[in-house]
Short mmCIF file of C-alpha atoms in Angstrom, two decimals:
data_model
loop_
_atom_site.label_atom_id
_atom_site.label_comp_id
_atom_site.label_asym_id
_atom_site.label_seq_id
_atom_site.Cartn_x
_atom_site.Cartn_y
_atom_site.Cartn_z
CA UNK M 1 10.18 -96.19 -112.51
CA UNK M 2 11.85 -93.86 -109.67
CA UNK M 3 8.62 -91.71 -110.49
CA UNK M 4 6.20 -93.87 -110.07
CA UNK M 5 7.80 -95.43 -106.83
CA UNK M 6 7.49 -91.38 -105.47
CA UNK M 7 4.14 -91.89 -106.20
CA UNK M 8 3.13 -94.90 -104.49
CA UNK M 9 5.32 -94.16 -101.54
CA UNK M 10 3.21 -90.34 -101.45
CA UNK M 11 0.15 -92.37 -101.52
CA UNK M 12 1.12 -94.06 -98.48
CA UNK M 13 2.11 -91.67 -96.19
CA UNK M 14 -1.43 -89.87 -94.10
CA UNK M 15 -2.23 -86.49 -94.55
CA UNK M 16 -0.55 -83.87 -92.35
CA UNK M 17 -3.24 -82.54 -89.47
CA UNK M 18 -4.61 -79.36 -90.27
CA UNK M 19 -3.17 -76.70 -88.00
CA UNK M 20 -4.90 -76.09 -84.64
CA UNK M 21 -7.41 -72.94 -84.62
CA UNK M 22 -5.68 -70.30 -83.70
CA UNK M 23 -6.02 -69.10 -79.94
CA UNK M 24 -8.93 -66.48 -79.80
CA UNK M 25 -7.23 -63.45 -78.04
CA UNK M 26 -9.26 -62.11 -74.47
CA UNK M 27 -10.01 -58.63 -75.31
CA UNK M 28 -8.30 -56.04 -73.81
CA UNK M 29 -10.90 -53.79 -73.43
CA UNK M 30 -11.23 -54.64 -69.54
CA UNK M 31 -7.58 -53.66 -68.56
CA UNK M 32 -7.53 -50.82 -70.91
CA UNK M 33 -10.43 -49.55 -69.56
CA UNK M 34 -8.72 -50.44 -65.81
CA UNK M 35 -5.56 -47.83 -67.04
CA UNK M 36 -8.04 -45.47 -68.32
CA UNK M 37 -9.79 -45.50 -65.01
CA UNK M 38 -7.13 -45.29 -62.82
CA UNK M 39 -5.47 -42.61 -64.83
CA UNK M 40 -8.54 -40.49 -64.97
CA UNK M 41 -8.93 -40.52 -61.40
CA UNK M 42 -5.11 -40.13 -60.76
CA UNK M 43 -5.31 -36.74 -63.12
CA UNK M 44 -8.91 -35.64 -61.56
CA UNK M 45 -7.36 -36.25 -58.10
CA UNK M 46 -4.12 -34.05 -59.16
CA UNK M 47 -6.04 -31.24 -60.98
CA UNK M 48 -8.35 -31.35 -57.60
CA UNK M 49 -6.03 -30.45 -55.46
CA UNK M 50 -5.15 -26.81 -54.40
CA UNK M 51 -1.88 -25.42 -56.05
CA UNK M 52 0.03 -24.07 -52.42
CA UNK M 53 -0.75 -20.15 -52.41
CA UNK M 54 1.71 -17.28 -53.20
CA UNK M 55 3.18 -16.03 -50.04
CA UNK M 56 1.54 -12.54 -50.59
CA UNK M 57 -1.54 -14.28 -51.06
CA UNK M 58 -1.48 -16.31 -48.27
CA UNK M 59 0.05 -12.96 -46.00
CA UNK M 60 -3.90 -12.11 -47.47
CA UNK M 61 -5.55 -14.51 -46.06
CA UNK M 62 -4.35 -14.91 -42.60
CA UNK M 63 -5.19 -11.00 -42.47
CA UNK M 64 -8.79 -11.64 -43.59
CA UNK M 65 -8.97 -14.51 -40.70
CA UNK M 66 -7.65 -12.20 -38.35
CA UNK M 67 -9.97 -9.45 -39.26
CA UNK M 68 -12.85 -12.13 -39.11
CA UNK M 69 -11.66 -13.72 -35.56
CA UNK M 70 -13.62 -11.97 -32.43
CA UNK M 71 -11.43 -9.51 -30.75
CA UNK M 72 -9.66 -11.53 -27.68
CA UNK M 73 -10.38 -9.99 -24.30
CA UNK M 74 -7.32 -7.90 -23.02
CA UNK M 75 -6.11 -9.41 -19.85
CA UNK M 76 -7.01 -7.26 -17.13
CA UNK M 77 -4.30 -5.29 -15.69
CA UNK M 78 -3.48 -5.81 -12.09
CA UNK M 79 -3.14 -2.56 -9.73
CA UNK M 80 -1.56 -2.79 -6.44
CA UNK M 81 -4.48 -2.30 -3.98
CA UNK M 82 -4.02 1.15 -2.43
CA UNK M 83 -3.48 1.27 1.28
CA UNK M 84 -6.81 2.85 3.40
CA UNK M 85 -7.08 6.28 3.26
CA UNK M 86 -4.32 6.68 0.47
CA UNK M 87 -6.49 8.34 -2.44
CA UNK M 88 -7.20 11.27 0.25
CA UNK M 89 -3.56 11.50 1.65
CA UNK M 90 -0.48 10.81 3.91
CA UNK M 91 -2.47 12.43 7.08
CA UNK M 92 -5.65 10.05 5.69
CA UNK M 93 -3.62 7.40 6.00
CA UNK M 94 -2.10 8.02 9.54
CA UNK M 95 -5.26 8.64 10.54
CA UNK M 96 -6.47 4.64 10.18
CA UNK M 97 -3.32 3.86 11.94
CA UNK M 98 -4.28 6.23 14.94
CA UNK M 99 -7.87 4.18 14.80
CA UNK M 100 -6.12 1.02 14.97
CA UNK M 101 -4.05 1.70 17.44
CA UNK M 102 -6.75 2.60 20.10
CA UNK M 103 -7.33 -0.62 22.43
CA UNK M 104 -9.38 0.13 25.32
CA UNK M 105 -8.27 -3.09 26.83
CA UNK M 106 -4.30 -2.29 26.85
CA UNK M 107 -3.37 -5.80 25.19
CA UNK M 108 0.02 -5.72 23.18
CA UNK M 109 -0.40 -5.10 19.37
CA UNK M 110 2.49 -6.44 17.15
CA UNK M 111 3.29 -3.89 14.68
CA UNK M 112 4.73 -4.34 11.00
CA UNK M 113 6.54 -1.54 9.32
CA UNK M 114 3.51 0.47 8.23
CA UNK M 115 2.76 0.60 12.42
CA UNK M 116 -0.44 -1.20 11.39
CA UNK M 117 -1.40 -4.61 13.39
CA UNK M 118 0.08 -7.35 11.36
CA UNK M 119 -3.47 -9.61 12.51
CA UNK M 120 -5.53 -6.86 11.01
CA UNK M 121 -5.89 -6.86 7.14
CA UNK M 122 -5.02 -3.22 5.99
CA UNK M 123 -5.77 -3.86 2.38
CA UNK M 124 -1.79 -3.55 1.30
CA UNK M 125 -0.86 -5.39 -1.87
CA UNK M 126 2.05 -7.65 -2.42
CA UNK M 127 3.99 -4.68 -3.96
CA UNK M 128 3.34 -2.34 -1.22
CA UNK M 129 4.99 -5.23 1.00
CA UNK M 130 7.55 -6.00 -1.00
CA UNK M 131 8.33 -1.80 -0.68
CA UNK M 132 7.89 -2.15 3.12
CA UNK M 133 10.91 -4.84 3.36
CA UNK M 134 12.94 -2.02 2.08
CA UNK M 135 12.88 -0.29 5.30
CA UNK M 136 14.75 -0.36 8.49
CA UNK M 137 13.87 -3.72 9.08
CA UNK M 138 13.09 -2.68 13.07
CA UNK M 139 9.39 -4.40 12.66
CA UNK M 140 9.39 -6.35 15.68
CA UNK M 141 8.21 -3.51 16.99
CA UNK M 142 5.72 -3.78 20.24
CA UNK M 143 3.18 -1.04 20.77
CA UNK M 144 1.36 -0.77 23.88
CA UNK M 145 -2.04 1.73 23.87
CA UNK M 146 -0.51 5.14 22.94
CA UNK M 147 -2.81 7.83 21.28
CA UNK M 148 -3.00 10.78 24.11
CA UNK M 149 -5.86 10.10 26.29
CA UNK M 150 -6.54 6.32 25.44
CA UNK M 151 -5.88 3.86 28.20
CA UNK M 152 -7.59 6.39 30.44
CA UNK M 153 -10.79 5.14 29.91
CA UNK M 154 -13.08 4.34 32.81
CA UNK M 155 -12.92 5.80 36.44
CA UNK M 156 -8.93 7.12 37.07
CA UNK M 157 -8.31 9.37 39.47
CA UNK M 158 -5.61 11.66 38.26
CA UNK M 159 -3.11 13.10 40.76
CA UNK M 160 -1.88 17.12 40.91
CA UNK M 161 1.75 16.33 40.82
CA UNK M 162 1.09 13.76 38.07
CA UNK M 163 -0.97 16.52 36.05
CA UNK M 164 1.78 19.07 36.46
CA UNK M 165 4.49 16.28 35.42
CA UNK M 166 2.46 15.58 32.29
CA UNK M 167 2.18 19.49 31.85
CA UNK M 168 5.96 19.64 32.00
CA UNK M 169 6.67 16.97 29.29
CA UNK M 170 4.15 18.39 27.00
CA UNK M 171 5.93 21.92 27.15
CA UNK M 172 9.07 20.50 26.67
CA UNK M 173 7.99 18.11 23.41
CA UNK M 174 5.92 21.22 21.95
CA UNK M 175 9.18 23.55 22.91
CA UNK M 176 11.26 21.37 20.52
CA UNK M 177 8.77 20.86 17.91
CA UNK M 178 7.66 24.18 17.28
CA UNK M 179 11.32 25.59 18.19
CA UNK M 180 12.58 23.07 14.79
CA UNK M 181 9.52 24.70 12.83
CA UNK M 182 10.43 28.11 13.41
CA UNK M 183 14.40 27.80 13.00
CA UNK M 184 14.58 24.78 10.01
CA UNK M 185 16.07 25.60 6.91
CA UNK M 186 14.26 22.82 5.21
CA UNK M 187 11.66 24.18 2.79
CA UNK M 188 9.45 21.72 3.74
CA UNK M 189 8.51 23.24 7.22
CA UNK M 190 8.00 26.52 6.00
CA UNK M 191 4.55 25.64 5.36
CA UNK M 192 3.92 24.87 9.20
CA UNK M 193 5.14 27.72 10.54
CA UNK M 194 2.55 29.86 12.88
CA UNK M 195 -0.63 27.70 11.99
CA UNK M 196 -1.81 28.89 15.45
CA UNK M 197 -1.66 25.45 17.09
CA UNK M 198 1.10 26.50 18.69
CA UNK M 199 0.92 25.09 22.79
CA UNK M 200 4.12 25.99 23.93
CA UNK M 201 3.36 29.56 25.09
CA UNK M 202 0.07 28.66 26.67
CA UNK M 203 1.30 25.82 28.60
CA UNK M 204 4.17 28.38 30.08
CA UNK M 205 0.91 30.19 31.52
CA UNK M 206 -0.46 26.97 32.95
CA UNK M 207 2.94 26.15 34.70
CA UNK M 208 3.33 29.61 36.34
CA UNK M 209 -0.24 29.74 37.56
CA UNK M 210 0.58 26.21 39.16
CA UNK M 211 3.71 27.88 40.56
CA UNK M 212 1.41 30.85 42.28
CA UNK M 213 -0.52 28.18 43.96
CA UNK M 214 2.54 26.37 45.47
CA UNK M 215 2.43 23.43 43.53
CA UNK M 216 6.25 22.70 42.31
CA UNK M 217 6.87 22.66 39.12
CA UNK M 218 9.92 19.73 38.59
CA UNK M 219 12.03 19.32 35.82
CA UNK M 220 10.99 16.96 32.75
CA UNK M 221 11.19 13.67 32.88
CA UNK M 222 13.08 10.58 30.76
CA UNK M 223 9.74 10.07 29.28
CA UNK M 224 9.99 13.73 27.96
CA UNK M 225 13.91 14.35 27.46
CA UNK M 226 13.93 11.09 25.21
CA UNK M 227 11.48 11.97 23.00
CA UNK M 228 12.78 16.07 22.57
CA UNK M 229 15.85 14.22 21.94
CA UNK M 230 14.56 11.79 19.17
CA UNK M 231 12.38 14.97 17.55
CA UNK M 232 15.94 16.40 17.06
CA UNK M 233 17.74 13.84 15.59
CA UNK M 234 15.06 12.80 13.40
CA UNK M 235 14.08 16.77 12.14
CA UNK M 236 17.95 16.63 10.76
CA UNK M 237 17.62 13.39 8.88
CA UNK M 238 14.04 12.22 7.34
CA UNK M 239 11.55 15.67 7.03
CA UNK M 240 8.47 13.37 6.21
CA UNK M 241 9.42 11.44 9.07
CA UNK M 242 9.98 14.40 11.61
CA UNK M 243 6.35 15.78 10.13
CA UNK M 244 4.54 12.79 11.16
CA UNK M 245 5.39 13.53 14.81
CA UNK M 246 4.45 17.29 14.10
CA UNK M 247 1.15 16.65 12.64
CA UNK M 248 0.24 13.59 15.26
CA UNK M 249 1.45 15.85 18.35
CA UNK M 250 -1.13 18.33 16.96
CA UNK M 251 -3.89 15.39 16.29
CA UNK M 252 -3.68 13.57 19.36
CA UNK M 253 -3.39 16.92 21.30
CA UNK M 254 -6.78 18.06 20.00
CA UNK M 255 -8.50 14.84 20.19
CA UNK M 256 -7.80 12.76 23.00
CA UNK M 257 -5.66 15.71 25.00
CA UNK M 258 -8.88 17.84 25.34
CA UNK M 259 -10.83 14.76 26.77
CA UNK M 260 -8.03 14.90 28.98
CA UNK M 261 -8.23 18.24 30.04
CA UNK M 262 -12.26 17.84 30.43
CA UNK M 263 -11.55 15.51 32.66
CA UNK M 264 -8.76 16.83 34.92
CA UNK M 265 -10.68 20.61 35.15
CA UNK M 266 -13.93 18.29 36.83
CA UNK M 267 -11.61 16.41 38.91
CA UNK M 268 -8.74 18.22 40.51
CA UNK M 269 -9.12 21.89 39.21
CA UNK M 270 -12.35 22.78 40.58
CA UNK M 271 -13.94 23.58 37.02
CA UNK M 272 -10.61 25.68 35.76
CA UNK M 273 -9.98 25.96 32.15
CA UNK M 274 -6.67 25.64 31.18
CA UNK M 275 -4.81 27.61 28.56
CA UNK M 276 -3.28 24.49 27.42
CA UNK M 277 -6.34 23.79 26.02
CA UNK M 278 -7.81 27.32 24.86
CA UNK M 279 -7.39 28.52 21.00
CA UNK M 280 -7.69 31.26 19.40
CA UNK M 281 -9.91 30.08 16.60
CA UNK M 282 -11.72 27.10 15.97
CA UNK M 283 -9.13 24.52 16.53
CA UNK M 284 -10.95 21.82 13.93
CA UNK M 285 -10.48 24.25 10.92
CA UNK M 286 -6.61 25.11 11.73
CA UNK M 287 -5.50 21.25 12.30
CA UNK M 288 -7.91 20.87 9.08
CA UNK M 289 -5.24 23.40 7.49
CA UNK M 290 -2.55 21.65 8.46
CA UNK M 291 -3.59 18.50 7.39
CA UNK M 292 -3.95 19.99 3.80
CA UNK M 293 -0.52 21.44 3.68
CA UNK M 294 0.70 18.01 4.63
CA UNK M 295 -1.25 16.04 1.79
CA UNK M 296 -0.22 18.12 -0.58
CA UNK M 297 3.46 17.96 0.34
CA UNK M 298 3.06 14.61 0.73
CA UNK M 299 2.25 13.92 -3.49
CA UNK M 300 5.95 14.51 -3.68
CA UNK M 301 7.07 11.72 -1.69
CA UNK M 302 7.37 8.31 -2.52
CA UNK M 303 5.56 4.80 -1.34
CA UNK M 304 8.74 4.43 0.82
CA UNK M 305 8.59 8.06 2.21
CA UNK M 306 4.63 7.43 2.96
CA UNK M 307 5.30 3.89 4.70
CA UNK M 308 7.40 5.65 6.81
CA UNK M 309 5.26 8.14 8.23
CA UNK M 310 2.79 5.97 8.96
CA UNK M 311 5.58 3.83 11.12
CA UNK M 312 6.56 6.80 12.86
CA UNK M 313 2.98 7.82 13.70
CA UNK M 314 2.91 4.68 15.50
CA UNK M 315 6.24 5.73 17.55
CA UNK M 316 4.20 9.44 17.83
CA UNK M 317 1.58 7.60 19.76
CA UNK M 318 3.71 5.25 21.96
CA UNK M 319 6.17 8.24 22.89
CA UNK M 320 2.76 10.51 23.98
CA UNK M 321 0.97 7.37 25.48
CA UNK M 322 4.26 7.26 28.33
CA UNK M 323 4.08 11.16 29.07
CA UNK M 324 0.10 10.80 29.34
CA UNK M 325 0.96 7.99 32.04
CA UNK M 326 2.77 10.42 34.50
CA UNK M 327 -0.85 11.93 35.26
CA UNK M 328 -1.77 8.82 37.28
CA UNK M 329 1.61 7.86 38.63
#
């Protein structure tokens, strides 16, 4: 019975449902392909990136790049502008100063350290101006019409007494200059001895003639004495400054001075030509020789010495102008 009961029981129990079909797994192709695609892209990028160059190769590449680049234009070098006449010599520079000082209207000109008008552009650069500031601080000099003969333009009536005073003061100035050049031991002055421009001995003859005519010959005035003293002191302290006066005294006499002599001869001397205005040879050649010697000597001077010459040239014309004015006093 037990067996039969078991069989009967098993017949009553329902059969177990079949197991569900297995889930179909999604193919991994796309995922795998995505992974492979990313890996290949990363690998491709990594392989395409340039490797850092070696130091030697980098330096070589820079050198090639520099060679291939167009050459840069050199920066223009700034040179100081030259003074008027500087290329020729200091005598030419002083001539420009003399030209600027000519002022027929007798107006007052304010001078800078070079002796040139501050209002007139003279081509001086900032570097040159800076060198001028190193000189003595007396740039407030006021210079009127100084060149010998200037300021006597137009109609003017000289007096015999005034002209003799002018000759006396002129003799003192030429005596001083010629004595300094003849007696000084400064080697710079040796070049100007016996230049043929000397005037002292000839003025002496003219004064003797005036004395023979009964005209009193006075003592030198303050204008002549002051200038002679200044020249003596300057010659001992600064050769370039003194030579500026030396050259311009003769230069002024051979230009404006001769013009004065011609007018004096016509107006009060009945056409007599004085010894003061005579030379043994061509005065232009004598002055040219002196000018060339001064220019050659000035090649060894600094720009500061040249500026001082320009400044002293203005002072020279100032002193000479005071002496010339004695003629019409």
